[in-house]
Amino acid sequence: MNRLILHIGPHKTGSTYIQRELFNSKEKLLTNNLLYPSTMLEMFGHTGLANSIKTNSLSDFKSEISDINNFSGDVILSSENFFNLDELGIKILEESLEYNDVEIIVFYRQPTIRLLSLWHEYVKSGMTLSYSEFSSRHISKPFMSEELNISIKLNLFLKYFKSGDVRIIDYDESVANKNTLRSFMEAIGRKGLLDESYAVINKRINFYDLEVLRCLHHLSKGGELKGHALRLKYFKNRYIFKEILDKRIFPFLSGNSIPLKIGGSFIDHAMADLMNNEYAFKVSNNGNFEIENILLPSSVWMLNLEMVSEIHGIYTMLVDMD
């Protein structure tokens, strides 16, 4: 019987890397009776499909979905945005895909470190919340947060994909062993089919650049240069104001930063226990949780008028550039 392999992410668990490798190997996969559709894509993943459900435009992909449902072999659909679907969206996705044999693939990453990585990514894209502002609503009620407690969303998928089987992959272990793709292929029963390239995608930028970018996003509200375009322009032209950053702004940020330890918290231990109890999934760390020691700029640095003036100057330069 045909099998649907639904890789739902979530965000910041190596999904883009896996999608790129699957996309680049789609001909080899096809010769092995595995379809990785080259339609409904954004970058390398099937985010177009996930987003069409959110925007009530799934009918735009009627032909593509028909091709998937009629394929004689196994089909892989992959998008982190599947994880972001609400309950109605998951129901619509299930109803559109005519499969009785479904495997739901999800990567488990230490929750508090994943939360930090999510905040980092959102700031890069235009969010202006500080880490404490962003994380507090999750950490205050961790078991009600879908970002910290991924079982909430997994249970919704299993509610509608009633014949579905969940395969959980330890992201932290796969990164440590540099076998993220191999772990994915093994989980879907195709061990050894694809080779690992292990190229890092979406690398973090340093926290001082991130803080400058967060402030630039604040200034960009209501302007034409904002979000992704602002980030690209900042890094493309960073060499122009490198001296201002290195000699004035970054040293000031360094002197007004707070040391934080992320990882190995009661939340990480509690969620690991929950995943073990609900899905018999054991985090492969032998009780040794990864801890990140970071320095995050304190928000009080923005009260310094000299620094605010420097950031305004950088923003004005970026806006005035062609």
Coordinates of C-alpha atoms in Angstrom, one line a residue, residues 216 219 225 309-321:
L216 CA 16.8 48.7 13.2
L219 CA 13.1 52.0 13.5
L225 CA 12.8 49.2 4.1
S309 CA 22.1 58.1 17.7
E310 CA 24.6 55.6 16.2
I311 CA 21.8 53.2 15.4
H312 CA 19.7 55.9 13.9
G313 CA 22.7 56.9 11.8
I314 CA 23.1 53.3 10.5
Y315 CA 19.4 53.1 9.6
T316 CA 19.5 56.4 7.8
M317 CA 22.5 55.2 5.8
L318 CA 20.7 52.0 4.8
V319 CA 17.6 53.8 3.7
D320 CA 19.6 56.3 1.6
M321 CA 21.5 53.6 -0.2

